């Protein structure tokens, strides 16, 4: 687990508030017994979690595409190429939605804002270490760190379930 007690509490509050304000349809699917806690999520979301990330293009249309998602410190992080349209969208309008799913069994959805970070600043060594751990010892040889943009999602809503069809 890479989350502090404070990060876990903040994430649990976000999950609780999101469900308190959810619509009837979502609540009819996200049964109480299937909902994941912040601790469950922290334990489950290790390594690369391919996120379907939706950004907003220049004409206001949503565009979705997969990204390597990393869950660290209670947040989803992702990177892309410096010239990517994804980051052009985020720089213009940082509203995003992302989902991580495993078949019909696991669903994690976040809505919020993406915040680009400068990995050359030295302020993100925990993320850098996690990238090395996740991708292996040769990660730095690939040349992404310090050269490619990274961002984290400040979630204002988050929903997470692990379904059991035996319930």
mmCIF file of C-alpha atoms in Angstrom:
data_model
loop_
_atom_site.group_PDB
_atom_site.id
_atom_site.type_symbol
_atom_site.label_atom_id
_atom_site.label_comp_id
_atom_site.label_asym_id
_atom_site.label_seq_id
_atom_site.Cartn_x
_atom_site.Cartn_y
_atom_site.Cartn_z
ATOM 1 C CA UNK A 1 0.000 0.000 0.000
ATOM 2 C CA UNK A 2 1.412 3.380 -1.043
ATOM 3 C CA UNK A 3 -1.268 5.588 0.474
ATOM 4 C CA UNK A 4 -0.949 7.372 3.810
ATOM 5 C CA UNK A 5 -3.693 7.279 6.405
ATOM 6 C CA UNK A 6 -4.698 10.836 5.416
ATOM 7 C CA UNK A 7 -4.842 9.912 1.710
ATOM 8 C CA UNK A 8 -6.970 6.847 2.487
ATOM 9 C CA UNK A 9 -9.352 8.909 4.625
ATOM 10 C CA UNK A 10 -9.665 11.522 1.883
ATOM 11 C CA UNK A 11 -10.339 8.854 -0.733
ATOM 12 C CA UNK A 12 -12.926 7.142 1.485
ATOM 13 C CA UNK A 13 -14.683 10.478 2.028
ATOM 14 C CA UNK A 14 -14.736 11.020 -1.745
ATOM 15 C CA UNK A 15 -16.215 7.552 -2.345
ATOM 16 C CA UNK A 16 -18.847 8.059 0.373
ATOM 17 C CA UNK A 17 -19.849 11.530 -0.899
ATOM 18 C CA UNK A 18 -19.972 10.296 -4.496
ATOM 19 C CA UNK A 19 -22.393 7.516 -3.605
ATOM 20 C CA UNK A 20 -24.490 9.845 -1.439
ATOM 21 C CA UNK A 21 -25.000 12.055 -4.505
ATOM 22 C CA UNK A 22 -25.288 9.292 -7.120
ATOM 23 C CA UNK A 23 -28.338 8.779 -9.286
ATOM 24 C CA UNK A 24 -30.857 5.984 -8.836
ATOM 25 C CA UNK A 25 -29.649 3.995 -11.845
ATOM 26 C CA UNK A 26 -26.019 3.897 -10.698
ATOM 27 C CA UNK A 27 -27.102 2.988 -7.180
ATOM 28 C CA UNK A 28 -29.254 0.151 -8.514
ATOM 29 C CA UNK A 29 -26.127 -1.384 -10.070
ATOM 30 C CA UNK A 30 -23.538 -0.498 -7.417
ATOM 31 C CA UNK A 31 -24.897 -2.644 -4.617
ATOM 32 C CA UNK A 32 -23.559 -1.854 -1.161
ATOM 33 C CA UNK A 33 -21.947 -5.283 -0.852
ATOM 34 C CA UNK A 34 -19.993 -4.740 -4.089
ATOM 35 C CA UNK A 35 -18.591 -1.303 -3.262
ATOM 36 C CA UNK A 36 -14.873 -1.089 -2.680
ATOM 37 C CA UNK A 37 -13.382 0.874 0.177
ATOM 38 C CA UNK A 38 -10.356 3.130 -0.139
ATOM 39 C CA UNK A 39 -8.222 0.392 1.410
ATOM 40 C CA UNK A 40 -9.605 -2.177 -1.064
ATOM 41 C CA UNK A 41 -8.735 0.132 -3.963
ATOM 42 C CA UNK A 42 -5.280 0.837 -2.662
ATOM 43 C CA UNK A 43 -4.594 -2.885 -2.386
ATOM 44 C CA UNK A 44 -6.113 -3.740 -5.777
ATOM 45 C CA UNK A 45 -4.807 -0.977 -8.042
ATOM 46 C CA UNK A 46 -1.137 -1.943 -8.297
ATOM 47 C CA UNK A 47 0.957 -1.720 -11.413
ATOM 48 C CA UNK A 48 -0.453 -0.499 -14.705
ATOM 49 C CA UNK A 49 -4.222 0.032 -14.693
ATOM 50 C CA UNK A 50 -5.219 0.796 -18.267
ATOM 51 C CA UNK A 51 -7.560 3.776 -18.014
ATOM 52 C CA UNK A 52 -10.076 4.803 -20.631
ATOM 53 C CA UNK A 53 -9.439 8.533 -20.355
ATOM 54 C CA UNK A 54 -11.919 11.048 -21.765
ATOM 55 C CA UNK A 55 -10.752 14.570 -22.548
ATOM 56 C CA UNK A 56 -12.578 17.423 -24.269
ATOM 57 C CA UNK A 57 -11.402 18.514 -27.707
ATOM 58 C CA UNK A 58 -11.404 22.099 -29.018
ATOM 59 C CA UNK A 59 -15.022 21.900 -30.222
ATOM 60 C CA UNK A 60 -16.263 20.533 -26.898
ATOM 61 C CA UNK A 61 -16.621 16.891 -27.936
ATOM 62 C CA UNK A 62 -15.468 14.128 -25.600
ATOM 63 C CA UNK A 63 -12.587 12.013 -26.888
ATOM 64 C CA UNK A 64 -11.708 8.745 -25.129
ATOM 65 C CA UNK A 65 -8.555 6.675 -25.484
ATOM 66 C CA UNK A 66 -6.575 4.266 -23.299
ATOM 67 C CA UNK A 67 -3.593 5.367 -21.214
ATOM 68 C CA UNK A 68 -1.306 3.596 -18.778
ATOM 69 C CA UNK A 69 -2.799 4.565 -15.447
ATOM 70 C CA UNK A 70 -0.807 4.361 -12.241
ATOM 71 C CA UNK A 71 -2.586 4.573 -8.900
ATOM 72 C CA UNK A 72 -0.427 6.250 -6.273
ATOM 73 C CA UNK A 73 -1.149 8.400 -3.217
ATOM 74 C CA UNK A 74 -4.892 7.922 -3.732
ATOM 75 C CA UNK A 75 -4.819 9.344 -7.272
ATOM 76 C CA UNK A 76 -4.641 8.106 -10.840
ATOM 77 C CA UNK A 77 -1.558 9.316 -12.737
ATOM 78 C CA UNK A 78 -0.859 8.988 -16.463
ATOM 79 C CA UNK A 79 1.581 10.164 -19.077
ATOM 80 C CA UNK A 80 1.663 10.690 -22.818
ATOM 81 C CA UNK A 81 3.828 12.161 -25.541
ATOM 82 C CA UNK A 82 4.714 15.876 -25.388
ATOM 83 C CA UNK A 83 2.897 16.553 -28.673
ATOM 84 C CA UNK A 84 -0.126 14.367 -27.891
ATOM 85 C CA UNK A 85 -3.576 15.705 -28.581
ATOM 86 C CA UNK A 86 -4.606 14.363 -25.170
ATOM 87 C CA UNK A 87 -2.342 16.855 -23.396
ATOM 88 C CA UNK A 88 -3.324 19.640 -25.819
ATOM 89 C CA UNK A 89 -6.926 18.991 -24.721
ATOM 90 C CA UNK A 90 -5.974 18.986 -21.034
ATOM 91 C CA UNK A 91 -3.990 22.215 -21.372
ATOM 92 C CA UNK A 92 -7.054 23.874 -22.934
ATOM 93 C CA UNK A 93 -9.710 22.307 -20.683
ATOM 94 C CA UNK A 94 -8.577 20.031 -17.867
ATOM 95 C CA UNK A 95 -11.930 18.348 -17.201
ATOM 96 C CA UNK A 96 -11.579 14.572 -17.567
ATOM 97 C CA UNK A 97 -13.328 11.309 -16.833
ATOM 98 C CA UNK A 98 -11.591 7.957 -16.595
ATOM 99 C CA UNK A 99 -12.606 4.372 -16.048
ATOM 100 C CA UNK A 100 -10.719 1.227 -15.177
ATOM 101 C CA UNK A 101 -12.559 -2.038 -15.762
ATOM 102 C CA UNK A 102 -11.773 -5.711 -15.581
ATOM 103 C CA UNK A 103 -14.450 -7.535 -17.568
ATOM 104 C CA UNK A 104 -17.746 -7.312 -15.739
ATOM 105 C CA UNK A 105 -16.086 -7.844 -12.390
ATOM 106 C CA UNK A 106 -14.310 -4.573 -11.488
ATOM 107 C CA UNK A 107 -15.305 -0.995 -12.269
ATOM 108 C CA UNK A 108 -13.597 2.165 -11.042
ATOM 109 C CA UNK A 109 -14.780 5.500 -12.444
ATOM 110 C CA UNK A 110 -13.437 8.976 -11.685
ATOM 111 C CA UNK A 111 -14.607 12.394 -12.852
ATOM 112 C CA UNK A 112 -12.600 15.520 -12.204
ATOM 113 C CA UNK A 113 -9.676 17.586 -13.416
ATOM 114 C CA UNK A 114 -6.269 16.576 -14.740
ATOM 115 C CA UNK A 115 -3.233 18.461 -13.455
ATOM 116 C CA UNK A 116 -0.061 18.329 -15.504
ATOM 117 C CA UNK A 117 3.181 18.076 -13.549
ATOM 118 C CA UNK A 118 6.775 18.888 -14.453
ATOM 119 C CA UNK A 119 8.758 15.713 -13.814
ATOM 120 C CA UNK A 120 12.013 17.694 -14.152
ATOM 121 C CA UNK A 121 11.226 19.633 -10.968
ATOM 122 C CA UNK A 122 12.361 16.935 -8.532
ATOM 123 C CA UNK A 123 8.999 17.103 -6.743
ATOM 124 C CA UNK A 124 7.711 13.753 -8.011
ATOM 125 C CA UNK A 125 10.342 11.230 -6.956
ATOM 126 C CA UNK A 126 7.731 8.947 -5.363
ATOM 127 C CA UNK A 127 6.026 8.699 -8.774
ATOM 128 C CA UNK A 128 9.403 8.234 -10.485
ATOM 129 C CA UNK A 129 10.264 5.393 -8.098
ATOM 130 C CA UNK A 130 6.845 3.827 -8.706
ATOM 131 C CA UNK A 131 7.379 4.013 -12.491
ATOM 132 C CA UNK A 132 10.709 2.210 -12.067
ATOM 133 C CA UNK A 133 9.077 -0.409 -9.840
ATOM 134 C CA UNK A 134 6.160 -0.879 -12.243
ATOM 135 C CA UNK A 135 7.985 -0.858 -15.573
ATOM 136 C CA UNK A 136 11.295 -2.343 -14.452
ATOM 137 C CA UNK A 137 14.922 -1.352 -14.058
ATOM 138 C CA UNK A 138 15.209 -0.115 -17.647
ATOM 139 C CA UNK A 139 12.454 2.491 -17.259
ATOM 140 C CA UNK A 140 14.886 5.425 -17.162
ATOM 141 C CA UNK A 141 16.541 4.232 -20.379
ATOM 142 C CA UNK A 142 13.267 4.782 -22.243
ATOM 143 C CA UNK A 143 13.670 8.543 -21.802
ATOM 144 C CA UNK A 144 10.153 9.425 -20.676
ATOM 145 C CA UNK A 145 10.923 10.856 -17.249
ATOM 146 C CA UNK A 146 11.651 14.554 -17.567
ATOM 147 C CA UNK A 147 10.744 14.546 -21.269
ATOM 148 C CA UNK A 148 7.120 13.411 -21.473
ATOM 149 C CA UNK A 149 4.168 15.030 -19.720
ATOM 150 C CA UNK A 150 2.523 13.390 -16.733
ATOM 151 C CA UNK A 151 -0.693 14.371 -14.973
ATOM 152 C CA UNK A 152 -2.806 13.293 -12.031
ATOM 153 C CA UNK A 153 -6.569 13.342 -11.737
ATOM 154 C CA UNK A 154 -8.121 15.410 -8.980
ATOM 155 C CA UNK A 155 -11.333 13.452 -8.641
ATOM 156 C CA UNK A 156 -14.512 15.192 -7.584
ATOM 157 C CA UNK A 157 -16.486 11.951 -7.972
ATOM 158 C CA UNK A 158 -15.322 8.356 -7.679
ATOM 159 C CA UNK A 159 -17.196 5.067 -7.839
ATOM 160 C CA UNK A 160 -15.687 1.620 -7.353
ATOM 161 C CA UNK A 161 -17.143 -1.864 -7.271
ATOM 162 C CA UNK A 162 -16.066 -5.452 -7.487
ATOM 163 C CA UNK A 163 -19.110 -7.420 -8.601
ATOM 164 C CA UNK A 164 -19.957 -10.840 -7.411
ATOM 165 C CA UNK A 165 -22.551 -12.713 -9.423
ATOM 166 C CA UNK A 166 -22.938 -15.172 -6.562
ATOM 167 C CA UNK A 167 -24.611 -12.631 -4.252
#
